[in-house]
Each structure stands twice: as structure tokens, then as C-alpha cells.
Short mmCIF file of C-alpha atoms and ligand atoms in Angstrom, two decimals:
data_model
loop_
_atom_site.label_atom_id
_atom_site.label_comp_id
_atom_site.label_asym_id
_atom_site.label_seq_id
_atom_site.Cartn_x
_atom_site.Cartn_y
_atom_site.Cartn_z
CA MET A 1 -16.13 10.68 -16.96
CA THR A 2 -15.79 10.54 -13.18
CA LEU A 3 -15.88 6.75 -12.82
CA MET A 4 -13.91 4.57 -15.21
CA THR A 5 -14.59 0.88 -15.71
CA ALA A 6 -11.72 -1.56 -15.26
CA ASP A 7 -11.40 -1.90 -19.05
CA GLU A 8 -11.39 1.87 -19.53
CA TYR A 9 -8.65 2.14 -16.91
CA VAL A 10 -6.47 -0.41 -18.69
CA ALA A 11 -7.11 1.34 -22.02
CA SER A 12 -6.28 4.73 -20.47
CA LEU A 13 -2.84 3.48 -19.42
CA ARG A 14 -1.96 2.69 -23.02
CA SER A 15 -1.74 6.40 -23.75
CA VAL A 16 0.63 6.98 -20.81
CA ARG A 17 3.89 6.44 -22.64
CA LYS A 18 6.10 5.96 -19.62
CA ARG A 19 9.54 4.41 -19.80
CA VAL A 20 9.47 1.05 -18.01
CA PHE A 21 12.34 -1.40 -17.53
CA VAL A 22 11.83 -5.06 -16.61
CA LEU A 23 14.62 -7.64 -16.26
CA GLY A 24 17.14 -5.51 -18.09
CA GLU A 25 14.94 -4.53 -21.01
CA GLU A 26 12.97 -1.41 -21.80
CA VAL A 27 9.37 -2.52 -22.26
CA GLY A 28 7.27 -0.58 -24.72
CA ASP A 29 3.98 -2.36 -24.09
CA TYR A 30 4.09 -2.55 -20.30
CA VAL A 31 0.29 -2.93 -20.09
CA ASP A 32 0.44 -6.43 -21.57
CA HIS A 33 3.76 -7.52 -20.05
CA PRO A 34 3.12 -10.87 -18.33
CA LEU A 35 5.13 -9.94 -15.22
CA ILE A 36 3.27 -6.63 -14.84
CA ARG A 37 -0.20 -7.76 -15.83
CA PRO A 38 -1.17 -9.46 -12.53
CA SER A 39 -0.51 -6.18 -10.71
CA LEU A 40 -2.50 -4.27 -13.32
CA ASN A 41 -5.38 -6.72 -12.84
CA ALA A 42 -5.24 -6.05 -9.09
CA CYS A 43 -5.24 -2.28 -9.50
CA ALA A 44 -8.10 -2.59 -12.02
CA GLU A 45 -10.20 -4.18 -9.27
CA THR A 46 -10.35 -0.76 -7.60
CA TYR A 47 -12.30 0.34 -10.69
CA ALA A 48 -14.36 -2.85 -11.04
CA VAL A 49 -15.65 -2.71 -7.47
CA ALA A 50 -16.79 0.90 -7.94
CA GLN A 51 -19.10 -0.24 -10.76
CA GLU A 52 -20.91 -2.79 -8.60
CA PRO A 53 -24.19 -1.50 -7.11
CA ALA A 54 -23.66 -3.55 -3.94
CA TYR A 55 -20.48 -1.61 -3.20
CA GLU A 56 -21.48 1.86 -4.34
CA ALA A 57 -21.42 3.29 -0.80
CA LEU A 58 -18.13 1.63 0.02
CA ALA A 59 -16.19 2.13 -3.19
CA THR A 60 -17.46 5.56 -4.24
CA ALA A 61 -18.20 8.84 -2.48
CA ARG A 62 -19.64 12.25 -3.21
CA SER A 63 -16.66 14.52 -3.82
CA SER A 64 -16.36 17.37 -1.34
CA VAL A 65 -14.60 19.34 -4.08
CA THR A 66 -16.77 18.83 -7.17
CA GLY A 67 -20.02 17.35 -5.82
CA GLU A 68 -19.63 14.48 -8.32
CA ARG A 69 -19.61 10.81 -7.40
CA VAL A 70 -15.98 9.73 -7.46
CA ASN A 71 -13.98 6.62 -6.75
CA ARG A 72 -13.12 6.51 -3.04
CA PHE A 73 -9.45 6.20 -3.97
CA THR A 74 -9.54 9.85 -5.12
CA HIS A 75 -11.76 11.12 -2.29
CA LEU A 76 -10.91 13.41 0.65
CA HIS A 77 -12.24 11.90 3.88
CA GLN A 78 -15.06 14.09 5.19
CA ASP A 79 -15.87 12.35 8.48
CA PRO A 80 -14.94 9.27 10.52
CA GLY A 81 -17.44 7.29 8.42
CA ASP A 82 -15.29 7.91 5.34
CA LEU A 83 -12.20 6.69 7.21
CA VAL A 84 -14.01 3.54 8.34
CA ALA A 85 -15.35 2.94 4.83
CA LYS A 86 -11.81 3.18 3.49
CA VAL A 87 -10.60 0.40 5.79
CA LYS A 88 -13.57 -1.80 4.87
CA LEU A 89 -13.00 -1.16 1.17
CA LEU A 90 -9.34 -2.13 1.49
CA ARG A 91 -10.27 -5.33 3.29
CA LEU A 92 -12.75 -6.17 0.54
CA LEU A 93 -10.13 -5.60 -2.16
CA GLY A 94 -7.55 -7.64 -0.24
CA GLN A 95 -10.08 -10.47 -0.18
CA ARG A 96 -10.75 -10.15 -3.91
CA THR A 97 -7.14 -9.93 -5.04
CA GLY A 98 -5.06 -11.67 -2.34
CA CYS A 99 -2.36 -9.09 -2.96
CA CYS A 100 -1.49 -5.41 -2.91
CA PHE A 101 -3.81 -3.50 -5.26
CA GLN A 102 -1.59 -0.43 -5.08
CA ARG A 103 -3.99 2.46 -5.29
CA CYS A 104 -4.16 3.36 -1.59
CA VAL A 105 -0.79 5.10 -1.55
CA GLY A 106 -2.13 7.81 -3.83
CA MET A 107 -5.31 8.18 -1.79
CA ASP A 108 -3.24 8.58 1.35
CA ALA A 109 -0.93 11.09 -0.33
CA LEU A 110 -3.85 13.18 -1.65
CA ASN A 111 -5.43 13.37 1.80
CA ALA A 112 -2.14 14.25 3.51
CA VAL A 113 -1.17 16.93 0.98
CA ASP A 114 -4.64 18.46 1.24
CA SER A 115 -4.52 19.26 4.96
CA VAL A 116 -0.82 20.15 5.02
CA THR A 117 -1.03 22.64 2.13
CA PHE A 118 -4.01 24.30 3.86
CA GLU A 119 -2.05 24.73 7.08
CA LEU A 120 1.07 25.78 5.19
CA ASP A 121 -0.82 28.62 3.51
CA ARG A 122 -2.38 29.62 6.83
CA ASP A 123 1.02 29.66 8.58
CA LEU A 124 3.17 31.21 5.87
CA GLY A 125 0.81 32.98 3.49
CA THR A 126 1.73 30.74 0.53
CA GLY A 127 -0.75 29.71 -2.16
CA TYR A 128 -0.38 25.94 -2.39
CA HIS A 129 -3.79 24.73 -1.27
CA ALA A 130 -5.82 26.18 -4.15
CA ARG A 131 -3.30 24.71 -6.59
CA PHE A 132 -3.59 21.35 -4.93
CA ARG A 133 -7.39 21.41 -5.02
CA GLU A 134 -7.20 22.20 -8.74
CA TYR A 135 -4.92 19.22 -9.21
CA LEU A 136 -7.31 17.05 -7.19
CA ARG A 137 -10.17 18.09 -9.49
CA HIS A 138 -8.05 16.88 -12.40
CA VAL A 139 -7.47 13.53 -10.64
CA GLN A 140 -11.10 13.05 -9.61
CA ALA A 141 -12.58 14.06 -12.97
CA ARG A 142 -10.38 11.52 -14.79
CA ASP A 143 -10.47 8.84 -12.07
CA LEU A 144 -6.69 8.53 -12.12
CA VAL A 145 -4.31 6.21 -10.30
CA VAL A 146 -1.83 8.30 -8.33
CA ASP A 147 1.40 6.81 -7.05
CA GLY A 148 2.29 8.46 -3.74
CA ALA A 149 6.08 8.65 -3.89
CA MET A 150 7.77 9.21 -0.56
CA THR A 151 10.78 6.95 0.08
CA ASP A 152 14.15 8.34 -1.02
CA PRO A 153 17.22 6.08 -1.32
CA LYS A 154 18.73 7.94 1.70
CA GLY A 155 22.37 6.86 1.17
CA ASN A 156 24.30 6.98 4.44
CA ARG A 157 21.57 7.05 7.08
CA ARG A 158 23.81 8.89 9.54
CA LEU A 159 24.00 11.91 7.24
CA ALA A 160 21.43 14.59 6.47
CA PRO A 161 20.42 15.01 2.81
CA GLY A 162 22.83 17.87 2.12
CA GLU A 163 25.73 16.04 3.80
CA GLN A 164 25.58 12.98 1.54
CA ALA A 165 28.53 12.21 -0.72
CA ASP A 166 26.02 12.42 -3.58
CA PRO A 167 23.48 15.23 -3.10
CA ASP A 168 20.90 13.38 -5.23
CA LEU A 169 20.39 10.54 -2.74
CA PHE A 170 17.41 12.51 -1.50
CA LEU A 171 15.14 13.99 -4.16
CA ARG A 172 15.69 17.73 -4.48
CA MET A 173 14.95 20.83 -6.48
CA THR A 174 17.94 21.54 -8.72
CA GLU A 175 16.62 24.59 -10.52
CA ARG A 176 13.99 27.26 -9.96
CA ARG A 177 12.59 28.81 -13.15
CA ALA A 178 9.95 31.44 -13.86
CA ASP A 179 7.47 28.77 -14.95
CA GLY A 180 8.35 25.97 -12.55
CA MET A 181 11.11 23.94 -10.94
CA VAL A 182 13.36 21.04 -11.91
CA VAL A 183 13.69 18.01 -9.60
CA ARG A 184 16.32 15.29 -9.53
CA GLY A 185 16.48 12.13 -7.45
CA ALA A 186 14.88 8.74 -7.07
CA LYS A 187 12.05 7.13 -5.17
CA VAL A 188 12.39 3.48 -4.14
CA HIS A 189 9.89 0.73 -3.22
CA GLN A 190 7.24 2.44 -5.36
CA THR A 191 4.17 0.27 -5.07
CA GLY A 192 2.31 -0.08 -8.36
CA ALA A 193 4.24 2.74 -10.04
CA VAL A 194 3.94 1.19 -13.50
CA ASN A 195 0.16 1.15 -13.20
CA ALA A 196 -0.12 4.83 -12.23
CA HIS A 197 -1.14 7.80 -14.37
CA GLU A 198 0.42 10.29 -11.96
CA ILE A 199 3.27 10.43 -9.46
CA LEU A 200 2.69 12.57 -6.36
CA ILE A 201 6.10 13.25 -4.85
CA MET A 202 6.57 14.00 -1.15
CA PRO A 203 9.64 14.48 1.06
CA THR A 204 10.86 11.38 2.85
CA GLN A 205 11.59 12.74 6.33
CA SER A 206 11.69 15.80 8.58
CA LEU A 207 14.21 18.33 7.35
CA ALA A 208 16.39 21.09 8.80
CA GLU A 209 16.52 24.60 7.32
CA ALA A 210 19.83 23.77 5.59
CA ASP A 211 18.04 21.14 3.53
CA ALA A 212 15.29 23.38 2.15
CA ALA A 213 16.01 22.19 -1.42
CA TYR A 214 14.82 18.75 -0.33
CA ALA A 215 11.48 20.00 1.01
CA VAL A 216 9.61 19.24 -2.20
CA ALA A 217 6.08 18.05 -2.89
CA CYS A 218 4.78 18.05 -6.45
CA ALA A 219 2.87 16.03 -9.01
CA VAL A 220 4.23 14.82 -12.34
CA PRO A 221 2.58 12.73 -15.05
CA ALA A 222 4.00 9.20 -14.99
CA ASP A 223 5.32 9.73 -18.52
CA ALA A 224 7.02 13.06 -17.80
CA PRO A 225 10.29 13.48 -19.76
CA GLY A 226 13.20 12.32 -17.60
CA LEU A 227 11.15 9.86 -15.53
CA LEU A 228 12.26 6.21 -15.62
CA CYS A 229 10.58 3.26 -13.92
CA VAL A 230 12.57 0.10 -13.11
CA VAL A 231 10.52 -2.85 -11.84
CA GLY A 232 11.94 -4.72 -8.84
CA ARG A 233 12.24 -8.48 -8.61
CA GLN A 234 10.15 -10.56 -6.26
CA PRO A 235 10.90 -14.06 -4.97
CA SER A 236 9.88 -16.63 -7.60
CA ASP A 237 8.42 -13.87 -9.76
CA SER A 238 8.81 -15.96 -12.90
CA ARG A 239 6.14 -18.24 -11.40
CA LYS A 240 3.70 -15.58 -12.54
CA LEU A 241 4.22 -17.05 -16.00
CA GLU A 242 3.52 -20.63 -14.89
CA GLY A 243 -0.23 -21.29 -14.67
CA VAL A 244 -1.14 -23.41 -11.63
CA ASP A 245 2.34 -22.96 -10.16
CA ALA A 246 1.74 -19.20 -9.98
CA GLY A 247 -0.51 -19.76 -6.96
CA ASN A 248 -2.60 -16.61 -7.35
CA ALA A 249 -4.43 -17.21 -10.60
CA ARG A 250 -4.96 -13.57 -11.66
CA PHE A 251 -3.38 -11.09 -9.30
CA GLY A 252 -0.06 -9.90 -7.90
CA GLY A 253 1.73 -6.73 -6.93
CA HIS A 254 4.86 -4.94 -8.00
CA GLU A 255 7.28 -2.35 -6.70
CA ALA A 256 9.60 -0.20 -8.75
CA VAL A 257 12.45 2.28 -8.51
CA ILE A 258 11.50 5.62 -10.05
CA ILE A 259 14.31 7.80 -11.31
CA LEU A 260 13.67 11.49 -11.92
CA ASP A 261 16.49 12.77 -14.05
CA ASP A 262 15.93 16.54 -14.05
CA VAL A 263 12.16 16.46 -14.44
CA PHE A 264 10.46 19.81 -15.00
CA VAL A 265 7.40 20.57 -12.84
CA PRO A 266 5.24 23.64 -13.61
CA TRP A 267 4.38 25.75 -10.56
CA GLU A 268 0.70 24.79 -10.67
CA ARG A 269 1.80 21.24 -9.78
CA VAL A 270 4.12 22.24 -6.92
CA PHE A 271 2.68 21.89 -3.39
CA LEU A 272 5.75 22.36 -1.19
CA CYS A 273 8.96 24.06 -2.13
CA GLY A 274 11.44 24.78 0.64
CA GLU A 275 9.10 25.04 3.65
CA VAL A 276 10.99 22.56 5.82
CA ARG A 277 8.74 22.76 8.88
CA HIS A 278 5.80 21.40 6.92
CA ALA A 279 7.84 18.62 5.32
CA GLY A 280 7.85 16.69 8.61
CA LEU A 281 4.12 17.27 9.05
CA LEU A 282 3.43 15.89 5.59
CA VAL A 283 5.51 12.77 6.27
CA GLU A 284 3.75 12.18 9.58
CA ARG A 285 0.25 12.54 8.11
CA PHE A 286 0.91 10.40 5.04
CA ALA A 287 2.48 7.72 7.23
CA GLY A 288 -0.53 7.86 9.58
CA TYR A 289 -2.97 7.30 6.74
CA HIS A 290 -0.94 4.48 5.26
CA ARG A 291 -0.52 2.80 8.64
CA GLN A 292 -4.31 2.84 8.88
CA SER A 293 -4.54 1.34 5.37
CA TYR A 294 -2.75 -1.81 6.44
CA GLY A 295 -5.52 -2.49 8.96
CA GLY A 296 -7.70 -3.10 5.89
CA CYS A 297 -5.70 -4.50 3.00
CA LYS A 298 -3.55 -6.96 4.98
CA VAL A 299 -6.65 -8.18 6.81
CA GLY A 300 -8.31 -8.97 3.48
CA VAL A 301 -5.28 -10.96 2.36
CA GLY A 302 -5.28 -12.62 5.80
CA ASP A 303 -8.88 -13.70 5.18
CA VAL A 304 -7.72 -15.42 1.99
CA LEU A 305 -4.85 -17.15 3.78
CA ILE A 306 -7.08 -18.35 6.62
CA GLY A 307 -9.52 -19.68 4.04
CA ALA A 308 -6.72 -21.43 2.17
CA ALA A 309 -5.42 -23.05 5.38
CA GLN A 310 -8.91 -24.26 6.32
CA ALA A 311 -9.47 -25.60 2.79
CA LEU A 312 -6.18 -27.51 2.89
CA ALA A 313 -7.10 -29.00 6.26
CA GLU A 314 -10.37 -30.20 4.72
CA TYR A 315 -8.63 -31.57 1.62
CA GLN A 316 -6.23 -33.45 3.90
CA GLY A 317 -8.80 -34.63 6.45
CA THR A 318 -7.28 -32.77 9.40
CA GLU A 319 -9.91 -30.08 9.84
CA LYS A 320 -11.54 -31.65 12.90
CA ALA A 321 -8.31 -32.12 14.85
CA SER A 322 -8.45 -29.84 17.89
CA HIS A 323 -5.00 -28.33 17.30
CA ILE A 324 -5.94 -27.43 13.72
CA ARG A 325 -9.15 -25.78 14.91
CA ASP A 326 -7.12 -23.89 17.51
CA LYS A 327 -4.69 -22.68 14.89
CA ILE A 328 -7.43 -21.45 12.59
CA ILE A 329 -9.03 -19.59 15.51
CA GLU A 330 -5.67 -18.10 16.43
CA MET A 331 -5.30 -16.86 12.85
CA VAL A 332 -8.76 -15.31 13.01
CA HIS A 333 -7.96 -13.64 16.33
CA LEU A 334 -4.75 -12.10 15.00
CA ASN A 335 -6.38 -10.99 11.76
CA GLU A 336 -9.41 -9.41 13.41
CA THR A 337 -7.15 -7.63 15.91
CA LEU A 338 -5.53 -5.88 12.95
CA PHE A 339 -8.94 -4.96 11.59
CA ALA A 340 -10.02 -3.66 15.01
CA CYS A 341 -6.98 -1.36 15.03
CA GLY A 342 -7.78 -0.09 11.52
CA ILE A 343 -11.39 0.61 12.49
CA ALA A 344 -10.43 2.18 15.82
CA CYS A 345 -7.97 4.71 14.41
CA SER A 346 -10.62 5.61 11.81
CA ALA A 347 -13.54 5.96 14.22
CA GLN A 348 -11.36 8.21 16.39
CA GLY A 349 -10.41 10.39 13.41
CA THR A 350 -10.72 14.15 13.69
CA ALA A 351 -11.09 17.08 11.29
CA THR A 352 -8.01 18.98 10.17
CA ALA A 353 -8.19 22.70 9.38
CA SER A 354 -8.90 22.02 5.68
CA GLY A 355 -11.95 19.94 6.63
CA THR A 356 -10.29 16.67 5.59
CA TYR A 357 -10.36 14.04 8.31
CA LEU A 358 -7.21 12.55 9.77
CA VAL A 359 -6.91 9.22 11.58
CA ASP A 360 -5.99 9.02 15.24
CA LEU A 361 -2.23 8.86 14.78
CA LEU A 362 -1.46 6.96 17.98
CA LEU A 363 -3.91 4.18 17.11
CA ALA A 364 -2.82 4.13 13.44
CA ASN A 365 0.73 3.51 14.60
CA VAL A 366 -0.43 0.76 16.96
CA CYS A 367 -2.27 -0.74 13.96
CA LYS A 368 0.84 -0.77 11.80
CA LEU A 369 3.12 -2.06 14.56
CA ASN A 370 0.81 -5.04 14.96
CA VAL A 371 0.86 -5.48 11.18
CA THR A 372 4.66 -5.84 11.36
CA ARG A 373 4.14 -9.02 13.40
CA PHE A 374 0.76 -10.71 13.09
CA PRO A 375 0.84 -11.61 9.37
CA TYR A 376 4.10 -13.47 10.01
CA GLU A 377 2.40 -15.56 12.71
CA ILE A 378 -0.65 -16.10 10.50
CA ALA A 379 1.68 -17.24 7.70
CA ARG A 380 3.56 -19.57 10.06
CA LEU A 381 0.29 -21.18 11.17
CA ALA A 382 -0.86 -21.54 7.55
CA GLN A 383 2.41 -23.30 6.71
CA ASP A 384 2.02 -25.52 9.76
CA ILE A 385 -1.45 -26.60 8.61
CA ALA A 386 -0.38 -26.98 4.97
CA GLY A 387 2.43 -29.44 5.74
CA GLY A 388 5.69 -30.07 3.92
CA LEU A 389 4.08 -30.59 0.53
CA LEU A 390 3.94 -26.79 0.43
CA VAL A 391 7.60 -26.78 -0.59
CA THR A 392 8.06 -30.23 -2.18
CA LEU A 393 5.15 -30.32 -4.60
CA PRO A 394 6.23 -31.11 -8.20
CA SER A 395 5.38 -28.67 -10.96
CA GLU A 396 2.23 -28.55 -13.03
CA ARG A 397 4.32 -29.79 -15.97
CA ASP A 398 5.16 -33.00 -14.08
CA PHE A 399 1.45 -33.57 -13.55
CA GLN A 400 1.02 -33.29 -17.32
CA HIS A 401 3.88 -35.65 -18.14
CA PRO A 402 2.68 -39.00 -19.53
CA ALA A 403 5.21 -41.04 -17.54
CA VAL A 404 4.66 -39.58 -14.04
CA GLY A 405 1.52 -37.44 -14.18
CA GLY A 406 -0.81 -40.34 -13.37
CA TYR A 407 1.28 -41.39 -10.39
CA LEU A 408 1.37 -37.88 -8.99
CA GLU A 409 -2.36 -37.59 -9.43
CA LYS A 410 -2.83 -40.88 -7.56
CA TYR A 411 -0.35 -40.45 -4.72
CA LEU A 412 -0.83 -36.78 -3.92
CA ARG A 413 -4.56 -37.05 -3.45
CA GLY A 414 -5.92 -36.31 0.01
CA VAL A 415 -9.57 -36.83 0.93
CA ALA A 416 -11.13 -38.68 -2.01
CA ARG A 417 -13.93 -36.23 -2.71
CA TYR A 418 -11.44 -33.46 -3.51
CA SER A 419 -9.35 -33.58 -6.65
CA THR A 420 -5.56 -33.61 -6.51
CA GLU A 421 -5.60 -30.47 -8.64
CA GLN A 422 -7.71 -28.66 -6.03
CA ARG A 423 -5.20 -29.57 -3.35
CA CYS A 424 -2.25 -28.52 -5.51
CA ARG A 425 -3.80 -25.18 -6.41
CA MET A 426 -4.47 -24.39 -2.76
CA LEU A 427 -0.94 -25.37 -1.75
CA ARG A 428 0.40 -23.05 -4.45
CA LEU A 429 -1.76 -20.22 -3.16
CA VAL A 430 -0.38 -20.63 0.37
CA GLU A 431 3.12 -20.88 -1.09
CA ASN A 432 2.52 -17.68 -3.07
CA LEU A 433 1.32 -15.75 -0.02
CA THR A 434 3.91 -16.96 2.47
CA ILE A 435 7.07 -17.63 0.43
CA GLY A 436 6.49 -16.60 -3.17
CA PRO A 437 5.83 -13.24 -4.81
CA GLY A 438 2.69 -12.71 -2.71
CA ALA A 439 4.85 -12.74 0.44
CA VAL A 440 6.34 -9.43 -0.69
CA GLY A 441 2.95 -7.81 -0.21
CA TYR A 442 1.71 -9.88 2.72
CA LEU A 443 4.90 -10.12 4.79
CA THR A 444 7.82 -7.87 3.83
CA GLU A 445 5.56 -4.97 2.97
CA SER A 446 3.77 -5.50 6.29
CA LEU A 447 7.14 -5.09 7.96
CA HIS A 448 8.59 -2.16 6.04
CA GLY A 449 5.73 -0.55 4.12
CA ALA A 450 4.52 2.78 5.58
CA GLY A 451 7.69 2.79 7.66
CA SER A 452 9.63 0.06 9.45
CA PRO A 453 8.65 -0.96 13.02
CA GLN A 454 11.06 1.47 14.65
CA ALA A 455 9.29 4.38 12.96
CA GLN A 456 6.05 3.34 14.66
CA ARG A 457 7.80 2.94 18.02
CA ILE A 458 9.17 6.46 17.77
CA MET A 459 5.66 7.76 17.06
CA LEU A 460 4.22 5.80 20.00
CA GLY A 461 6.86 7.36 22.25
CA ARG A 462 5.90 10.82 21.01
CA LEU A 463 2.14 10.40 21.11
CA ALA A 464 1.53 8.20 24.15
CA ASP A 465 1.86 11.05 26.71
CA ILE A 466 3.56 8.77 29.17
CA GLY A 467 3.93 11.66 31.64
CA SER A 468 0.16 11.79 32.08
CA LYS A 469 0.17 8.09 32.93
CA VAL A 470 2.79 8.73 35.63
CA ARG A 471 0.51 11.41 37.07
CA LEU A 472 -2.42 8.97 37.13
CA ALA A 473 -0.32 6.49 39.05
CA GLU A 474 0.99 9.12 41.44
CA ARG A 475 -2.53 10.26 42.22
CA LEU A 476 -3.71 6.78 43.11
CA ALA A 477 -0.53 6.09 45.03
CA GLY A 478 -1.52 8.97 47.28
CA TYR A 479 0.80 11.77 46.21
CA GLY A 480 1.24 14.17 43.34
CA GLU A 481 -0.63 17.28 42.29
CA THR A 482 -4.23 16.24 43.15
CA SER A 483 -3.57 13.97 46.10
CA GLY A 484 -3.15 16.36 49.00
CA SER A 485 -0.31 15.77 51.41
CA LEU A 486 0.78 12.45 52.75
FE1 SF4 B 501 -2.88 -0.46 -0.55
FE2 SF4 B 501 -2.10 -2.25 1.17
FE3 SF4 B 501 -0.91 -2.11 -1.20
FE4 SF4 B 501 -0.46 -0.20 0.61
S1 SF4 B 501 0.09 -2.37 0.79
S2 SF4 B 501 -1.00 0.11 -1.54
S3 SF4 B 501 -2.45 -0.11 1.64
S4 SF4 B 501 -3.03 -2.66 -0.83
FE1 FE B 502 2.37 -0.19 1.10
#
């Protein structure tokens, strides 16, 4: 079975007996947990879309490894067209879910590990790449969700991993055995971890030789003994249990802390073990891919928010006001600028030595740096158009109350041809995306996901080749190497 349906995906998770904790309780049946389910629904959309004939070219691809048709989320990019298709697919799924659908992290990790293990073997004579390709066959054949796990807790940021008061604040190998290694540590901010079959662990930053034990990349099943998953809170997350007040009727995201308490990993699932020089390369490539991703997924959610703001303007009778039209156009401009960046870094992608294509890293970092800002402005404009009712609207239960429901229905109506319920639902959606649990995915994740803004600025400084720009200026100013003498 190379392509699962959404229902088959949900059923497949039931046999992954991972240990999940939510609000202080260990949850046996995490698949049906009402706080998890919206995120599972969103991840399941990555399967649903691959079943639709209209999206076959976008959501599936011919595997370069097996020749089978696979879900694009398990595919290695074979040309710039694959990179562009990825961004378009992510936009489509952002539009369909209005939230983070979680599966891109694994796709980005698979692509990054592929090219880095190839180059690692070439440089050092190791044998990681064939192992990794075997693992990829396993993932593609079963159409698995892989959680790409990069971010370590990092403790005192001034100190290197081995200098920390607690050596486990960065994930590390604690034991090397004949048949594999043992890892201990934690990964934080793990998008969609509960909905994953597999965890693909990567190092969190560049490392010095002294920290070789921290240069670890490996894959573990999500229910490996010693692995614990603790779901993080989101603002107003209990709204997910509250019908209309939830805002997003079916979908949501989640992040979790993963704890690996001496987890055993057989050698065939180890893809980096002590080679510090390639740890930094892996981080840079994964980050590049994920910074590209945001030029798709956040744009799709932006489309939803623009649509919600326009709908509210129509429900309230303000849609023809020139300042409202200006604001909607401004939102479109910002949103499409993000998309343009996602497409540009994809179209400019180049082949790595393994044959897998990599985005243009400079443009991918520009993409993500814009993503750290523009969704906030789009959200501000949506709140401006929505008006104060966005945060003063009574609950659905008040609307159902016999004493006040009728009054609320009467007095909170906008333009007569739209129902009060329509207006309330749309207000709740904007609330969800800009203040509620959806704002985790649309705003805070835009800021910090795939690296905080400073990480992108550092990459721009490294990749921009500012010296060559100085030489261009010097030449036109009439001096410098190609100008002749003054
Ligand atoms: Fe995918 Fe976007 Fe969620 Fe990252 S934030 S996993 S790119 S949907
Ligand atoms: Fe993310």
C-alpha cells in the first residue's frame, strides 16, 4: 500500500502505542482525544488530497527510489518542479485546513538527511546513505507520517552542549553497542508529534569536535520504549471542545515535548553518529527546506484569513468603503509576496550530489524572514476589519439561552440577508486565527518555527556575498579591479 486514505491513516495510528500526556494525564486513546483530534484531522488531509484525481500531480509523485507513486510528503525532490509543487501543495492544504497540517517537517527532514548522508559518505567513507535510502523505502511503502525532530531544549544558550550543567539538555548518544546506540534527551516544539508514526531526530545546531556525542541523526518509531510525548497548551485550547466558539470547525494544530529516556536505536536507523562537520550542514539544509515550506502553508492560511475579513465586511455592510478595500488589497499584497518568495527559492533550486534538489538558501531565508512579519500585519488588518465584536462576542451557549438568545440574535445581526450565526462563526474564525489556538500556527510559529528571525538574518549575512556588491559599486564609481586608473 503506497497511498493510504485518510481513514486508513487514522486507523494505522491506533496500532502505534505511543505514550501521550495531555493536561496532566496519560492518554491511552490519543486518536480520539478531543484536544488532539482537530490536529489529526488536519494531518489526515495530507492523505485525503492525495486521493483526489484533481490533485494527483500536486499531492503525489513518482518515487525516485522505488518507482512507485507516493505521497509527496514522503518524496525526494527531483527537480525545481518538485520544489514548486511542494509550495503549491502546502498552500492548498493551508487553505483547506486553516492551520498547521504538520507533515511537512518530516518531508523536509527526509530531503535534508538524504543529501547530507550522501555527502557524508563521500567525504568520510561512512555507509549512512544506503541505510537512509532503505529507511526511506520503509516510509514511502507505508505512507508514514514522520516527525522531523530538531529543536533541543538548549539550556543556557551561552554554553555549548557539553558545557551545560545538565549534559542531557541537548540530545546525545549515551551508549554505543554492537547492535546500535542509546540516545537520551528531549526535543521541544514538536509539531504534530502525536500524529506521527516515526520520529526522525536531527542535531539542533552546528557542533564542535568536543561535542561529537551530540552529532546524532536517527529514526525511531513513535512508540519506541522510553519515548514520551507531552502535548503543549495553546491559547484558549479548550475552545476546541466548544462547537461554534472553536472558530475552526474541524481543524487545528498541536506541538509537543518529546522525551527520549535512553531510547535504543539499531544501527540501520542511525544516519549520523559523531561526524560534527556534517551536523551543521544538516541543520542548514533542513532549515532551508522548512523556511521554503512557510511560503506555502502560511499563505494558504492567509488566504482563509483574507476571505474571512472580506466576508465579515460584507456581513457588516462595510465592504465597499475605500479603506476596507485598501486593507483587503494590502493583505493580498503581503500574502502573495510570501508566496512569491516560496516559489522563487524553489524555482532557483539546484541538485545536490545525491540527486535530491535543494532550495536556493538565500531566497528561502528571505521567504522565512518575511513570514516572521507579514502574517502579523495581515492579522492586524483582519482584526481592524472585524471590529471589536471579535473579542466581546458572547458564547454560543448564550445564544441558546431562552432568556437572552433571542435578543442576541436580534441585536448582533449585521446586513439583514446574512444570519447572525454566519457573522458569529466568521468572527470566531478570525479570533481563532489571530488570538486563539490558530494563532499559534499562523503567528507564533511564523515567528519562531524553522528558526527565529535572527537565524535568518545570520544566514542572509553569510549568503548575500556583500563583498561582491561593494565591487559592483566600486566599478561604477570608477575605481576598483576592473575600472582602470583614475
Ligand atoms: Fe507544514 Fe507549515 Fe505546519 Fe511547518 S508550519 S509543518 S510547513 S503546515
Ligand atoms: Fe513549523
